[in-house]
mmCIF file of C-alpha atoms in Angstrom:
data_model
loop_
_atom_site.group_PDB
_atom_site.id
_atom_site.type_symbol
_atom_site.label_atom_id
_atom_site.label_comp_id
_atom_site.label_asym_id
_atom_site.label_seq_id
_atom_site.Cartn_x
_atom_site.Cartn_y
_atom_site.Cartn_z
ATOM 1 C CA UNK U 21 -6.255 -13.168 1.631
ATOM 2 C CA UNK U 22 -8.035 -13.272 -1.704
ATOM 3 C CA UNK U 23 -6.639 -11.315 -4.672
ATOM 4 C CA UNK U 24 -8.544 -12.889 -7.555
ATOM 5 C CA UNK U 25 -10.328 -10.198 -9.558
ATOM 6 C CA UNK U 26 -9.138 -7.429 -7.200
ATOM 7 C CA UNK U 27 -7.621 -4.035 -8.024
ATOM 8 C CA UNK U 28 -4.388 -3.802 -6.006
ATOM 9 C CA UNK U 29 -2.055 -0.879 -5.285
ATOM 10 C CA UNK U 30 1.346 -1.413 -3.670
ATOM 11 C CA UNK U 31 2.745 1.763 -2.092
ATOM 12 C CA UNK U 32 6.497 2.025 -1.487
ATOM 13 C CA UNK U 33 6.901 -1.129 -3.537
ATOM 14 C CA UNK U 34 10.679 -1.498 -3.834
ATOM 15 C CA UNK U 35 11.101 -4.887 -5.527
ATOM 16 C CA UNK U 36 7.316 -5.294 -5.646
ATOM 17 C CA UNK U 37 7.069 -8.710 -4.017
ATOM 18 C CA UNK U 38 3.605 -8.241 -2.442
ATOM 19 C CA UNK U 39 2.241 -6.868 -5.708
ATOM 20 C CA UNK U 40 3.823 -9.725 -7.645
ATOM 21 C CA UNK U 41 2.183 -12.193 -5.279
ATOM 22 C CA UNK U 42 -1.192 -10.515 -5.893
ATOM 23 C CA UNK U 43 -0.548 -10.808 -9.631
ATOM 24 C CA UNK U 44 0.193 -14.538 -9.350
ATOM 25 C CA UNK U 45 -3.056 -14.905 -7.393
ATOM 26 C CA UNK U 46 -5.031 -13.475 -10.345
ATOM 27 C CA UNK U 47 -5.492 -9.872 -9.266
ATOM 28 C CA UNK U 48 -7.303 -7.974 -12.026
ATOM 29 C CA UNK U 49 -4.935 -5.007 -11.792
ATOM 30 C CA UNK U 50 -1.729 -4.338 -9.867
ATOM 31 C CA UNK U 51 -0.256 -0.854 -9.688
ATOM 32 C CA UNK U 52 3.219 -0.394 -8.203
ATOM 33 C CA UNK U 53 4.430 2.878 -6.657
ATOM 34 C CA UNK U 54 7.772 3.886 -5.196
ATOM 35 C CA UNK U 55 9.084 7.338 -4.377
ATOM 36 C CA UNK U 56 12.283 6.758 -6.306
ATOM 37 C CA UNK U 57 12.029 6.498 -10.105
ATOM 38 C CA UNK U 58 15.337 4.634 -10.195
ATOM 39 C CA UNK U 59 13.868 1.926 -7.938
ATOM 40 C CA UNK U 60 10.913 1.527 -10.311
ATOM 41 C CA UNK U 61 13.152 1.430 -13.406
ATOM 42 C CA UNK U 62 15.995 -0.722 -12.072
ATOM 43 C CA UNK U 63 14.285 -2.969 -9.549
ATOM 44 C CA UNK U 64 10.482 -3.113 -9.716
ATOM 45 C CA UNK U 65 9.929 -3.319 -13.479
ATOM 46 C CA UNK U 66 12.729 -5.855 -14.094
ATOM 47 C CA UNK U 67 11.479 -7.966 -11.186
ATOM 48 C CA UNK U 68 7.910 -7.947 -12.537
ATOM 49 C CA UNK U 69 9.140 -8.774 -16.060
ATOM 50 C CA UNK U 70 11.197 -11.702 -14.734
ATOM 51 C CA UNK U 71 8.559 -13.141 -12.435
ATOM 52 C CA UNK U 72 5.095 -12.354 -13.786
ATOM 53 C CA UNK U 73 3.164 -14.313 -16.365
ATOM 54 C CA UNK U 74 3.546 -12.458 -19.670
ATOM 55 C CA UNK U 75 -0.244 -12.407 -20.146
ATOM 56 C CA UNK U 76 -0.653 -10.396 -16.928
ATOM 57 C CA UNK U 77 1.830 -7.624 -17.698
ATOM 58 C CA UNK U 78 -0.879 -5.498 -19.317
ATOM 59 C CA UNK U 79 -2.652 -5.259 -15.970
ATOM 60 C CA UNK U 80 0.373 -3.592 -14.335
ATOM 61 C CA UNK U 81 1.193 0.100 -14.074
ATOM 62 C CA UNK U 82 4.197 1.732 -12.455
ATOM 63 C CA UNK U 83 4.376 5.115 -10.744
ATOM 64 C CA UNK U 84 7.206 7.047 -9.120
ATOM 65 C CA UNK U 85 7.016 10.113 -6.918
ATOM 66 C CA UNK U 86 5.530 10.964 -3.578
ATOM 67 C CA UNK U 87 2.112 9.861 -2.370
ATOM 68 C CA UNK U 88 0.535 13.294 -2.643
ATOM 69 C CA UNK U 89 1.517 13.522 -6.322
ATOM 70 C CA UNK U 90 0.173 10.038 -7.004
ATOM 71 C CA UNK U 91 -3.036 10.845 -5.168
ATOM 72 C CA UNK U 92 -3.470 14.006 -7.255
ATOM 73 C CA UNK U 93 -2.740 12.064 -10.451
ATOM 74 C CA UNK U 94 -5.193 9.237 -9.740
ATOM 75 C CA UNK U 95 -7.898 11.090 -7.812
ATOM 76 C CA UNK U 96 -9.694 12.583 -10.842
ATOM 77 C CA UNK U 97 -10.223 9.068 -12.214
ATOM 78 C CA UNK U 98 -11.703 7.778 -8.951
ATOM 79 C CA UNK U 99 -14.014 10.658 -8.000
ATOM 80 C CA UNK U 100 -17.501 9.252 -8.290
ATOM 81 C CA UNK U 101 -16.143 5.991 -9.717
ATOM 82 C CA UNK U 102 -15.813 3.399 -6.983
ATOM 83 C CA UNK U 103 -14.688 0.800 -9.535
ATOM 84 C CA UNK U 104 -11.556 2.903 -10.224
ATOM 85 C CA UNK U 105 -10.553 2.716 -6.571
ATOM 86 C CA UNK U 106 -8.558 -0.155 -5.120
ATOM 87 C CA UNK U 107 -9.889 -3.241 -3.379
ATOM 88 C CA UNK U 108 -6.543 -3.813 -1.674
ATOM 89 C CA UNK U 109 -3.672 -1.466 -0.844
ATOM 90 C CA UNK U 110 -0.419 -3.082 0.279
ATOM 91 C CA UNK U 111 2.494 -1.281 1.872
ATOM 92 C CA UNK U 112 5.548 -2.332 3.837
ATOM 93 C CA UNK U 113 8.186 -0.387 5.766
ATOM 94 C CA UNK U 114 6.614 2.969 4.869
ATOM 95 C CA UNK U 115 5.921 4.422 8.331
ATOM 96 C CA UNK U 116 9.479 5.012 9.546
ATOM 97 C CA UNK U 117 9.026 8.779 9.240
ATOM 98 C CA UNK U 118 6.124 10.336 11.167
ATOM 99 C CA UNK U 119 6.285 13.350 8.844
ATOM 100 C CA UNK U 120 4.965 11.103 6.042
ATOM 101 C CA UNK U 121 1.915 9.792 7.941
ATOM 102 C CA UNK U 122 -0.502 12.400 6.579
ATOM 103 C CA UNK U 123 0.361 11.740 2.914
ATOM 104 C CA UNK U 124 0.195 7.975 3.406
ATOM 105 C CA UNK U 125 -3.080 8.205 5.312
ATOM 106 C CA UNK U 126 -4.622 10.550 2.734
ATOM 107 C CA UNK U 127 -3.717 8.460 -0.308
ATOM 108 C CA UNK U 128 -5.100 5.335 1.330
ATOM 109 C CA UNK U 129 -8.312 7.096 2.355
ATOM 110 C CA UNK U 130 -8.769 8.635 -1.111
ATOM 111 C CA UNK U 131 -8.027 5.603 -3.265
ATOM 112 C CA UNK U 132 -9.468 2.703 -1.241
ATOM 113 C CA UNK U 133 -12.902 1.361 -2.162
ATOM 114 C CA UNK U 134 -15.481 1.734 0.626
ATOM 115 C CA UNK U 135 -15.298 -2.017 1.289
ATOM 116 C CA UNK U 136 -11.563 -2.268 0.543
ATOM 117 C CA UNK U 137 -8.716 -3.147 2.862
ATOM 118 C CA UNK U 138 -5.170 -1.932 3.513
ATOM 119 C CA UNK U 139 -2.447 -4.246 4.780
ATOM 120 C CA UNK U 140 0.530 -2.400 6.230
ATOM 121 C CA UNK U 141 3.617 -4.296 7.404
ATOM 122 C CA UNK U 142 6.139 -2.456 9.571
ATOM 123 C CA UNK U 143 8.411 -2.488 12.589
ATOM 124 C CA UNK U 144 6.806 -1.608 15.890
ATOM 125 C CA UNK U 145 9.594 0.932 16.403
ATOM 126 C CA UNK U 146 12.130 2.496 14.070
ATOM 127 C CA UNK U 147 15.011 3.329 16.380
ATOM 128 C CA UNK U 148 16.821 6.547 15.637
ATOM 129 C CA UNK U 149 14.291 7.920 13.150
ATOM 130 C CA UNK U 150 10.987 7.699 15.009
ATOM 131 C CA UNK U 151 7.861 6.098 13.724
ATOM 132 C CA UNK U 152 6.493 2.616 14.130
ATOM 133 C CA UNK U 153 3.199 0.821 14.293
ATOM 134 C CA UNK U 154 2.037 2.252 17.646
ATOM 135 C CA UNK U 155 2.749 5.819 16.588
ATOM 136 C CA UNK U 156 1.026 5.279 13.235
ATOM 137 C CA UNK U 157 -1.897 3.583 14.953
ATOM 138 C CA UNK U 158 -2.295 6.658 17.192
ATOM 139 C CA UNK U 159 -2.272 8.918 14.128
ATOM 140 C CA UNK U 160 -4.873 6.812 12.325
ATOM 141 C CA UNK U 161 -7.160 6.728 15.360
ATOM 142 C CA UNK U 162 -6.834 10.508 15.754
ATOM 143 C CA UNK U 163 -7.880 11.016 12.102
ATOM 144 C CA UNK U 164 -10.959 8.835 12.653
ATOM 145 C CA UNK U 165 -11.239 7.599 9.050
ATOM 146 C CA UNK U 166 -10.119 3.978 9.398
ATOM 147 C CA UNK U 167 -10.752 1.031 11.665
ATOM 148 C CA UNK U 168 -7.388 -0.536 12.438
ATOM 149 C CA UNK U 169 -6.443 -3.957 13.812
ATOM 150 C CA UNK U 170 -3.164 -5.804 14.301
ATOM 151 C CA UNK U 171 -3.578 -9.038 12.348
ATOM 152 C CA UNK U 172 -0.121 -10.543 12.824
ATOM 153 C CA UNK U 173 2.806 -10.007 15.183
ATOM 154 C CA UNK U 174 6.347 -11.217 14.577
ATOM 155 C CA UNK U 175 8.523 -11.427 17.673
ATOM 156 C CA UNK U 176 11.659 -13.125 16.323
ATOM 157 C CA UNK U 177 14.377 -10.503 15.980
ATOM 158 C CA UNK U 178 13.083 -6.993 15.356
ATOM 159 C CA UNK U 179 9.436 -6.715 16.392
ATOM 160 C CA UNK U 180 7.143 -6.331 13.383
ATOM 161 C CA UNK U 181 3.407 -6.281 12.782
ATOM 162 C CA UNK U 182 0.891 -6.390 9.995
ATOM 163 C CA UNK U 183 -1.931 -3.889 10.407
ATOM 164 C CA UNK U 184 -5.276 -4.168 8.654
ATOM 165 C CA UNK U 185 -7.093 -0.904 7.939
ATOM 166 C CA UNK U 186 -10.601 -0.506 6.546
ATOM 167 C CA UNK U 187 -12.657 2.612 6.068
ATOM 168 C CA UNK U 188 -15.196 3.322 8.772
ATOM 169 C CA UNK U 189 -18.671 3.137 7.286
ATOM 170 C CA UNK U 190 -19.312 6.835 8.028
ATOM 171 C CA UNK U 191 -16.114 7.794 6.138
ATOM 172 C CA UNK U 192 -17.156 6.225 2.837
#
């Protein structure tokens, strides 16, 4: 995966490790989002400050709140401006609640560049709470906006997958 010169958004970032990796690989911009402001303040920002090259800190932004609020905040800046959208959206462990699928799907569809890509890492099944990669895959296919492929499966311990989503050409 190439991050050099890319605009990257990490949704549900927690400690921000995928976004930090993109930063170390010369991403142009990395924006970090987590629902919980305390996570951003006490975990994400300190982790970025400790691990990122000081010269790259100006290319980072941090957001807290739900995906619909972030979408509404950023959408005016991306309408008609493909260069304000993201080349890569990263997210991990964000599909454990089927009730959140619509907001996640909509923010990805709204903020991804037409030729951009989403990488979503998750368990195939979240026992006791619902959700998982198959259920999310069904939702995405029903919406008809993205092409979706499993790019990596992990079978040691809890089953996990990495999904790759890209906008269908008719959806851009």
